[in-house]
């Protein structure tokens, strides 16, 4: 009877192992796919908000001109200058703050830069990306969006005066080079060779999604941390179009 129990237990263990071996990849892929969809939808919502603000400013253009003409007609030059100053502040808040040359990159970068400034994070951004490159726009959106979301979350653990994010994107030796460096509290945690996201829920899949997209293009990811700083470099080989 003992050997029958042992065989039964072994069979149960084997079945569980087989279920995990075949079911785990499906589960992980499903979670990653759901995360990507949520991320892209959020990015598009952010971009739509920014462009809606710009359209609203253009809609009010006629009213602004009428007000300025009225001030000038009445000789109220001080009021005219003050009104122009207020318009300049409004325009600065909705204008595209960075023009890379690539519409998709402009959209995701500028939506994130608006959020970064709202969080009182000092930012230095330089980006040059051709319009026609072999990397899909949706993949760029996921990579850049994830990198900046992670950088913002890390910065928010610090006092405002210590928060900074540096962004550099360019074409180097026929590869798209993306670099994001940010301040953080302490050092990033590792699990073996991988860095571990400090976020709860499915958000940790963002790191896996970046790695998956980079692998899809035969690229390279380099993550480095030291006390108070985290840096990520991404290299994506480009094919001639």
Tab-separated table of N, CA, C and O in Angstrom, residues 18-125:
chain	number	residue	atom	x	y	z
A	18	UNK	N	4.024	19.766	-14.778
A	18	UNK	CA	3.656	19.933	-16.190
A	18	UNK	C	2.715	21.110	-16.383
A	18	UNK	O	2.839	21.884	-17.337
A	19	UNK	N	1.744	21.244	-15.482
A	19	UNK	CA	0.816	22.380	-15.566
A	19	UNK	C	1.554	23.701	-15.442
A	19	UNK	O	1.271	24.670	-16.156
A	20	UNK	N	2.510	23.752	-14.516
A	20	UNK	CA	3.284	24.987	-14.330
A	20	UNK	C	4.163	25.272	-15.541
A	20	UNK	O	4.268	26.398	-16.004
A	21	UNK	N	4.804	24.212	-16.081
A	21	UNK	CA	5.710	24.394	-17.212
A	21	UNK	C	4.980	24.937	-18.428
A	21	UNK	O	5.491	25.794	-19.156
A	22	UNK	N	3.754	24.432	-18.662
A	22	UNK	CA	3.008	24.874	-19.834
A	22	UNK	C	2.123	26.082	-19.545
A	22	UNK	O	1.825	26.873	-20.431
A	23	UNK	N	1.690	26.190	-18.293
A	23	UNK	CA	0.773	27.276	-17.969
A	23	UNK	C	1.447	28.580	-17.607
A	23	UNK	O	0.927	29.656	-17.897
A	24	UNK	N	2.631	28.531	-16.987
A	24	UNK	CA	3.309	29.741	-16.536
A	24	UNK	C	3.640	30.692	-17.682
A	24	UNK	O	3.375	31.895	-17.591
A	25	UNK	N	4.241	30.191	-18.792
A	25	UNK	CA	4.530	31.118	-19.902
A	25	UNK	C	3.279	31.800	-20.433
A	25	UNK	O	3.284	32.992	-20.742
A	26	UNK	N	2.183	31.023	-20.539
A	26	UNK	CA	0.928	31.612	-21.016
A	26	UNK	C	0.454	32.692	-20.065
A	26	UNK	O	0.019	33.766	-20.488
A	27	UNK	N	0.546	32.432	-18.758
A	27	UNK	CA	0.099	33.400	-17.757
A	27	UNK	C	0.950	34.668	-17.807
A	27	UNK	O	0.422	35.786	-17.804
A	28	UNK	N	2.279	34.490	-17.877
A	28	UNK	CA	3.173	35.655	-17.914
A	28	UNK	C	2.931	36.474	-19.171
A	28	UNK	O	2.845	37.707	-19.125
A	29	UNK	N	2.809	35.797	-20.316
A	29	UNK	CA	2.567	36.521	-21.571
A	29	UNK	C	1.252	37.277	-21.529
A	29	UNK	O	1.137	38.392	-22.050
A	30	UNK	N	0.251	36.661	-20.912
A	30	UNK	CA	-1.055	37.327	-20.802
A	30	UNK	C	-0.944	38.573	-19.935
A	30	UNK	O	-1.490	39.625	-20.274
A	31	UNK	N	-0.211	38.475	-18.793
A	31	UNK	CA	-0.046	39.624	-17.918
A	31	UNK	C	0.744	40.722	-18.598
A	31	UNK	O	0.424	41.910	-18.486
A	32	UNK	N	1.789	40.348	-19.334
A	32	UNK	CA	2.596	41.339	-20.047
A	32	UNK	C	1.765	42.023	-21.120
A	32	UNK	O	1.823	43.241	-21.297
A	33	UNK	N	0.960	41.242	-21.857
A	33	UNK	CA	0.121	41.819	-22.899
A	33	UNK	C	-0.882	42.800	-22.305
A	33	UNK	O	-1.100	43.889	-22.846
A	34	UNK	N	-1.493	42.410	-21.172
A	34	UNK	CA	-2.461	43.304	-20.528
A	34	UNK	C	-1.775	44.573	-20.044
A	34	UNK	O	-2.295	45.683	-20.190
A	35	UNK	N	-0.579	44.414	-19.474
A	35	UNK	CA	0.173	45.579	-19.013
A	35	UNK	C	0.491	46.514	-20.167
A	35	UNK	O	0.352	47.730	-20.059
A	36	UNK	N	0.935	45.952	-21.316
A	36	UNK	CA	1.269	46.785	-22.465
A	36	UNK	C	0.049	47.563	-22.932
A	36	UNK	O	0.143	48.763	-23.235
A	37	UNK	N	-1.099	46.895	-23.005
A	37	UNK	CA	-2.305	47.577	-23.456
A	37	UNK	C	-2.680	48.723	-22.515
A	37	UNK	O	-3.060	49.812	-22.956
A	38	UNK	N	-2.591	48.469	-21.202
A	38	UNK	CA	-2.898	49.524	-20.237
A	38	UNK	C	-1.927	50.691	-20.368
A	38	UNK	O	-2.322	51.858	-20.301
A	39	UNK	N	-0.649	50.362	-20.575
A	39	UNK	CA	0.364	51.398	-20.694
A	39	UNK	C	0.129	52.255	-21.925
A	39	UNK	O	0.146	53.487	-21.854
A	40	UNK	N	-0.103	51.619	-23.067
A	40	UNK	CA	-0.310	52.360	-24.311
A	40	UNK	C	-1.556	53.219	-24.212
A	40	UNK	O	-1.571	54.380	-24.637
A	41	UNK	N	-2.640	52.671	-23.650
A	41	UNK	CA	-3.858	53.462	-23.496
A	41	UNK	C	-3.612	54.694	-22.632
A	41	UNK	O	-4.124	55.781	-22.916
A	42	UNK	N	-2.837	54.520	-21.546
A	42	UNK	CA	-2.526	55.658	-20.680
A	42	UNK	C	-1.699	56.701	-21.426
A	42	UNK	O	-1.937	57.906	-21.298
A	43	UNK	N	-0.749	56.251	-22.228
A	43	UNK	CA	0.071	57.190	-22.991
A	43	UNK	C	-0.772	57.988	-23.979
A	43	UNK	O	-0.616	59.201	-24.117
A	44	UNK	N	-1.675	57.293	-24.673
A	44	UNK	CA	-2.517	57.997	-25.628
A	44	UNK	C	-3.437	58.992	-24.922
A	44	UNK	O	-3.715	60.077	-25.450
A	45	UNK	N	-3.927	58.640	-23.739
A	45	UNK	CA	-4.756	59.574	-22.974
A	45	UNK	C	-3.959	60.822	-22.608
A	45	UNK	O	-4.472	61.947	-22.680
A	46	UNK	N	-2.695	60.628	-22.215
A	46	UNK	CA	-1.850	61.772	-21.858
A	46	UNK	C	-1.613	62.668	-23.065
A	46	UNK	O	-1.668	63.905	-22.979
A	47	UNK	N	-1.330	62.061	-24.222
A	47	UNK	CA	-1.088	62.838	-25.443
A	47	UNK	C	-2.355	63.580	-25.857
A	47	UNK	O	-2.311	64.753	-26.246
A	48	UNK	N	-3.506	62.892	-25.773
A	48	UNK	CA	-4.764	63.524	-26.149
A	48	UNK	C	-5.059	64.724	-25.249
A	48	UNK	O	-5.546	65.758	-25.721
A	49	UNK	N	-4.761	64.610	-23.969
A	49	UNK	CA	-4.957	65.734	-23.052
A	49	UNK	C	-4.104	66.929	-23.458
A	49	UNK	O	-4.580	68.071	-23.478
A	50	UNK	N	-2.851	66.673	-23.795
A	50	UNK	CA	-1.957	67.749	-24.193
A	50	UNK	C	-2.448	68.442	-25.467
A	50	UNK	O	-2.498	69.668	-25.551
A	51	UNK	N	-2.839	67.647	-26.483
A	51	UNK	CA	-3.304	68.235	-27.730
A	51	UNK	C	-4.658	68.929	-27.570
A	51	UNK	O	-4.945	69.915	-28.258
A	52	UNK	N	-5.491	68.438	-26.653
A	52	UNK	CA	-6.762	69.103	-26.395
A	52	UNK	C	-6.520	70.499	-25.803
A	52	UNK	O	-7.221	71.455	-26.139
A	53	UNK	N	-5.516	70.620	-24.941
A	53	UNK	CA	-5.151	71.925	-24.394
A	53	UNK	C	-4.686	72.865	-25.498
A	53	UNK	O	-5.030	74.054	-25.525
A	54	UNK	N	-3.894	72.318	-26.425
A	54	UNK	CA	-3.404	73.151	-27.531
A	54	UNK	C	-4.551	73.608	-28.425
A	54	UNK	O	-4.592	74.771	-28.852
A	55	UNK	N	-5.492	72.699	-28.709
A	55	UNK	CA	-6.631	73.081	-29.537
A	55	UNK	C	-7.485	74.135	-28.838
A	55	UNK	O	-8.011	75.056	-29.479
A	56	UNK	N	-7.613	74.026	-27.519
A	56	UNK	CA	-8.374	75.015	-26.769
A	56	UNK	C	-7.736	76.388	-26.849
A	56	UNK	O	-8.435	77.402	-26.978
A	57	UNK	N	-6.403	76.438	-26.780
A	57	UNK	CA	-5.712	77.725	-26.875
A	57	UNK	C	-5.926	78.342	-28.253
A	57	UNK	O	-6.192	79.543	-28.370
A	58	UNK	N	-5.859	77.539	-29.304
A	58	UNK	CA	-6.082	78.060	-30.654
A	58	UNK	C	-7.518	78.571	-30.811
A	58	UNK	O	-7.766	79.569	-31.489
A	59	UNK	N	-8.448	77.858	-30.180
A	59	UNK	CA	-9.850	78.262	-30.262
A	59	UNK	C	-10.055	79.646	-29.653
A	59	UNK	O	-10.890	80.437	-30.127
A	60	UNK	N	-9.296	79.961	-28.608
A	60	UNK	CA	-9.429	81.255	-27.926
A	60	UNK	C	-8.613	82.360	-28.587
A	60	UNK	O	-8.636	83.509	-28.120
A	61	UNK	N	-7.889	82.026	-29.653
A	61	UNK	CA	-6.986	82.998	-30.279
A	61	UNK	C	-7.729	84.273	-30.689
A	61	UNK	O	-7.255	85.398	-30.428
A	62	UNK	N	-8.888	84.135	-31.302
A	62	UNK	CA	-9.648	85.296	-31.772
A	62	UNK	C	-10.010	86.217	-30.607
A	62	UNK	O	-9.859	87.441	-30.705
A	63	UNK	N	-10.472	85.632	-29.512
A	63	UNK	CA	-10.839	86.442	-28.348
A	63	UNK	C	-9.632	87.184	-27.780
A	63	UNK	O	-9.739	88.351	-27.365
A	64	UNK	N	-8.497	86.527	-27.756
A	64	UNK	CA	-7.286	87.176	-27.255
A	64	UNK	C	-6.924	88.382	-28.123
A	64	UNK	O	-6.554	89.450	-27.616
A	65	UNK	N	-7.024	88.220	-29.449
A	65	UNK	CA	-6.676	89.321	-30.362
A	65	UNK	C	-7.640	90.496	-30.176
A	65	UNK	O	-7.220	91.669	-30.207
A	66	UNK	N	-8.907	90.201	-29.978
A	66	UNK	CA	-9.885	91.276	-29.774
A	66	UNK	C	-9.582	92.051	-28.490
A	66	UNK	O	-9.687	93.286	-28.450
A	67	UNK	N	-9.209	91.334	-27.439
A	67	UNK	CA	-8.870	91.985	-26.177
A	67	UNK	C	-7.648	92.877	-26.333
A	67	UNK	O	-7.621	94.022	-25.844
A	68	UNK	N	-6.640	92.363	-27.001
A	68	UNK	CA	-5.419	93.151	-27.208
A	68	UNK	C	-5.693	94.395	-28.047
A	68	UNK	O	-5.175	95.491	-27.754
A	69	UNK	N	-6.503	94.280	-29.066
A	69	UNK	CA	-6.853	95.433	-29.898
A	69	UNK	C	-7.587	96.494	-29.075
A	69	UNK	O	-7.355	97.706	-29.248
A	70	UNK	N	-8.462	96.029	-28.182
A	70	UNK	CA	-9.203	96.971	-27.340
A	70	UNK	C	-8.255	97.735	-26.426
A	70	UNK	O	-8.368	98.965	-26.261
A	71	UNK	N	-7.307	97.032	-25.798
A	71	UNK	CA	-6.322	97.704	-24.948
A	71	UNK	C	-5.525	98.731	-25.734
A	71	UNK	O	-5.291	99.861	-25.266
A	72	UNK	N	-5.085	98.357	-26.943
A	72	UNK	CA	-4.267	99.265	-27.753
A	72	UNK	C	-5.067	100.483	-28.190
A	72	UNK	O	-4.558	101.615	-28.185
A	73	UNK	N	-6.330	100.272	-28.568
A	73	UNK	CA	-7.178	101.385	-28.994
A	73	UNK	C	-7.371	102.404	-27.874
A	73	UNK	O	-7.385	103.616	-28.092
A	74	UNK	N	-7.481	101.888	-26.636
A	74	UNK	CA	-7.674	102.765	-25.480
A	74	UNK	C	-6.354	103.315	-24.936
A	74	UNK	O	-6.358	104.064	-23.957
A	75	UNK	N	-5.257	102.921	-25.552
A	75	UNK	CA	-3.959	103.399	-25.094
A	75	UNK	C	-3.515	102.782	-23.786
A	75	UNK	O	-2.656	103.336	-23.091
A	76	UNK	N	-4.078	101.675	-23.433
A	76	UNK	CA	-3.731	101.004	-22.177
A	76	UNK	C	-2.566	100.033	-22.424
A	76	UNK	O	-2.717	98.810	-22.451
A	77	UNK	N	-1.389	100.603	-22.581
A	77	UNK	CA	-0.229	99.819	-22.987
A	77	UNK	C	0.286	98.913	-21.849
A	77	UNK	O	0.776	97.811	-22.110
A	78	UNK	N	0.189	99.373	-20.628
A	78	UNK	CA	0.632	98.540	-19.514
A	78	UNK	C	-0.243	97.290	-19.418
A	78	UNK	O	0.260	96.171	-19.227
A	79	UNK	N	-1.559	97.468	-19.568
A	79	UNK	CA	-2.468	96.332	-19.543
A	79	UNK	C	-2.202	95.378	-20.718
A	79	UNK	O	-2.319	94.149	-20.578
A	80	UNK	N	-1.832	95.956	-21.863
A	80	UNK	CA	-1.513	95.138	-23.032
A	80	UNK	C	-0.315	94.237	-22.755
A	80	UNK	O	-0.327	93.034	-23.057
A	81	UNK	N	0.738	94.797	-22.176
A	81	UNK	CA	1.945	94.023	-21.868
A	81	UNK	C	1.637	92.930	-20.846
A	81	UNK	O	2.095	91.787	-20.979
A	82	UNK	N	0.861	93.273	-19.800
A	82	UNK	CA	0.507	92.275	-18.794
A	82	UNK	C	-0.298	91.128	-19.407
A	82	UNK	O	-0.090	89.956	-19.062
A	83	UNK	N	-1.203	91.475	-20.319
A	83	UNK	CA	-2.014	90.450	-20.972
A	83	UNK	C	-1.140	89.548	-21.843
A	83	UNK	O	-1.297	88.314	-21.849
A	84	UNK	N	-0.198	90.152	-22.562
A	84	UNK	CA	0.724	89.368	-23.377
A	84	UNK	C	1.582	88.444	-22.516
A	84	UNK	O	1.872	87.307	-22.909
A	85	UNK	N	1.980	88.919	-21.365
A	85	UNK	CA	2.764	88.070	-20.448
A	85	UNK	C	1.963	86.856	-20.007
A	85	UNK	O	2.491	85.737	-19.940
A	86	UNK	N	0.680	87.076	-19.699
A	86	UNK	CA	-0.157	85.949	-19.274
A	86	UNK	C	-0.359	84.957	-20.417
A	86	UNK	O	-0.353	83.741	-20.206
A	87	UNK	N	-0.527	85.470	-21.638
A	87	UNK	CA	-0.668	84.586	-22.792
A	87	UNK	C	0.598	83.769	-23.021
A	87	UNK	O	0.535	82.581	-23.370
A	88	UNK	N	1.745	84.396	-22.810
A	88	UNK	CA	3.010	83.696	-22.988
A	88	UNK	C	3.140	82.539	-21.995
A	88	UNK	O	3.604	81.451	-22.332
A	89	UNK	N	2.695	82.764	-20.753
A	89	UNK	CA	2.728	81.702	-19.748
A	89	UNK	C	1.792	80.564	-20.132
A	89	UNK	O	2.143	79.381	-20.000
A	90	UNK	N	0.584	80.909	-20.621
A	90	UNK	CA	-0.363	79.877	-21.024
A	90	UNK	C	0.171	79.064	-22.196
A	90	UNK	O	0.053	77.835	-22.230
A	91	UNK	N	0.766	79.750	-23.163
A	91	UNK	CA	1.288	79.064	-24.338
A	91	UNK	C	2.443	78.150	-23.964
A	91	UNK	O	2.571	77.041	-24.485
A	92	UNK	N	3.286	78.586	-23.043
A	92	UNK	CA	4.417	77.757	-22.611
A	92	UNK	C	3.941	76.469	-21.968
A	92	UNK	O	4.603	75.437	-22.037
A	93	UNK	N	2.759	76.525	-21.340
A	93	UNK	CA	2.241	75.352	-20.638
A	93	UNK	C	1.704	74.293	-21.589
A	93	UNK	O	1.672	73.114	-21.255
A	94	UNK	N	1.279	74.700	-22.799
A	94	UNK	CA	0.663	73.745	-23.721
A	94	UNK	C	1.474	73.520	-24.979
A	94	UNK	O	1.205	72.601	-25.741
A	95	UNK	N	2.489	74.325	-25.221
A	95	UNK	CA	3.274	74.172	-26.432
A	95	UNK	C	4.119	72.907	-26.354
A	95	UNK	O	4.499	72.447	-25.289
A	96	UNK	N	4.432	72.326	-27.512
A	96	UNK	CA	5.311	71.172	-27.555
A	96	UNK	C	6.689	71.601	-27.094
A	96	UNK	O	7.308	72.481	-27.677
A	97	UNK	N	7.191	71.002	-26.042
A	97	UNK	CA	8.434	71.457	-25.436
A	97	UNK	C	9.658	70.816	-26.066
A	97	UNK	O	10.764	71.267	-25.854
A	98	UNK	N	9.479	69.773	-26.842
A	98	UNK	CA	10.623	69.096	-27.445
A	98	UNK	C	10.231	68.570	-28.817
A	98	UNK	O	9.216	67.897	-28.953
A	99	UNK	N	11.032	68.876	-29.814
A	99	UNK	CA	10.781	68.414	-31.179
A	99	UNK	C	11.956	67.544	-31.607
A	99	UNK	O	13.056	68.035	-31.824
A	100	UNK	N	11.709	66.251	-31.720
A	100	UNK	CA	12.779	65.310	-32.030
A	100	UNK	C	12.931	65.053	-33.523
A	100	UNK	O	13.981	64.611	-33.975
A	101	UNK	N	11.855	65.294	-34.290
A	101	UNK	CA	11.839	64.927	-35.694
A	101	UNK	C	10.985	63.702	-35.961
A	101	UNK	O	10.706	63.364	-37.105
A	102	UNK	N	10.547	63.037	-34.886
A	102	UNK	CA	9.703	61.850	-35.007
A	102	UNK	C	8.403	62.116	-34.241
A	102	UNK	O	8.425	62.360	-33.037
A	103	UNK	N	7.268	62.061	-34.943
A	103	UNK	CA	5.985	62.441	-34.349
A	103	UNK	C	5.639	61.578	-33.144
A	103	UNK	O	5.190	62.076	-32.101
A	104	UNK	N	5.834	60.264	-33.255
A	104	UNK	CA	5.473	59.370	-32.159
A	104	UNK	C	6.336	59.641	-30.933
A	104	UNK	O	5.830	59.685	-29.800
A	105	UNK	N	7.627	59.830	-31.132
A	105	UNK	CA	8.519	60.127	-30.010
A	105	UNK	C	8.181	61.484	-29.415
A	105	UNK	O	8.194	61.657	-28.189
A	106	UNK	N	7.868	62.477	-30.270
A	106	UNK	CA	7.451	63.790	-29.770
A	106	UNK	C	6.242	63.653	-28.857
A	106	UNK	O	6.179	64.260	-27.782
A	107	UNK	N	5.276	62.847	-29.288
A	107	UNK	CA	4.034	62.706	-28.527
A	107	UNK	C	4.293	62.121	-27.145
A	107	UNK	O	3.865	62.685	-26.127
A	108	UNK	N	4.998	61.001	-27.092
A	108	UNK	CA	5.199	60.352	-25.795
A	108	UNK	C	6.142	61.154	-24.910
A	108	UNK	O	5.929	61.301	-23.708
A	109	UNK	N	7.198	61.732	-25.511
A	109	UNK	CA	8.154	62.498	-24.706
A	109	UNK	C	7.505	63.739	-24.110
A	109	UNK	O	7.667	64.033	-22.920
A	110	UNK	N	6.779	64.477	-24.925
A	110	UNK	CA	6.200	65.720	-24.436
A	110	UNK	C	5.093	65.488	-23.412
A	110	UNK	O	4.939	66.280	-22.476
A	111	UNK	N	4.344	64.408	-23.572
A	111	UNK	CA	3.334	64.115	-22.554
A	111	UNK	C	4.001	63.783	-21.223
A	111	UNK	O	3.556	64.223	-20.160
A	112	UNK	N	5.099	63.023	-21.274
A	112	UNK	CA	5.808	62.674	-20.051
A	112	UNK	C	6.542	63.878	-19.460
A	112	UNK	O	6.600	64.039	-18.230
A	113	UNK	N	7.106	64.732	-20.310
A	113	UNK	CA	7.805	65.910	-19.805
A	113	UNK	C	6.850	66.843	-19.068
A	113	UNK	O	7.222	67.471	-18.070
A	114	UNK	N	5.612	66.927	-19.544
A	114	UNK	CA	4.620	67.740	-18.838
A	114	UNK	C	4.370	67.185	-17.442
A	114	UNK	O	4.301	67.938	-16.458
A	115	UNK	N	4.238	65.867	-17.336
A	115	UNK	CA	4.023	65.246	-16.031
A	115	UNK	C	5.239	65.416	-15.124
A	115	UNK	O	5.102	65.653	-13.924
A	116	UNK	N	6.436	65.288	-15.696
A	116	UNK	CA	7.670	65.439	-14.916
A	116	UNK	C	7.741	66.828	-14.294
A	116	UNK	O	8.058	66.986	-13.110
A	117	UNK	N	7.433	67.853	-15.069
A	117	UNK	CA	7.494	69.226	-14.551
A	117	UNK	C	6.418	69.465	-13.503
A	117	UNK	O	6.634	70.202	-12.534
A	118	UNK	N	5.239	68.854	-13.701
A	118	UNK	CA	4.180	68.999	-12.703
A	118	UNK	C	4.603	68.428	-11.352
A	118	UNK	O	4.160	68.893	-10.299
A	119	UNK	N	5.480	67.426	-11.375
A	119	UNK	CA	5.955	66.792	-10.147
A	119	UNK	C	7.184	67.482	-9.568
A	119	UNK	O	7.830	66.950	-8.652
A	120	UNK	N	7.512	68.665	-10.102
A	120	UNK	CA	8.650	69.453	-9.607
A	120	UNK	C	9.960	68.671	-9.693
A	120	UNK	O	10.773	68.659	-8.759
A	121	UNK	N	10.155	67.998	-10.816
A	121	UNK	CA	11.386	67.255	-11.066
A	121	UNK	C	12.210	68.037	-12.086
A	121	UNK	O	11.712	68.372	-13.171
A	122	UNK	N	13.451	68.326	-11.745
A	122	UNK	CA	14.332	69.005	-12.686
A	122	UNK	C	14.639	68.055	-13.838
A	122	UNK	O	15.019	66.898	-13.627
A	123	UNK	N	14.480	68.520	-15.067
A	123	UNK	CA	14.661	67.643	-16.217
A	123	UNK	C	15.568	68.295	-17.250
A	123	UNK	O	15.504	69.497	-17.492
A	124	UNK	N	16.429	67.494	-17.840
A	124	UNK	CA	17.299	67.915	-18.938
A	124	UNK	C	17.095	66.906	-20.059
A	124	UNK	O	17.413	65.725	-19.891
A	125	UNK	N	16.526	67.349	-21.173
A	125	UNK	CA	16.164	66.413	-22.244
A	125	UNK	C	16.733	66.863	-23.583
A	125	UNK	O	16.567	68.011	-23.986
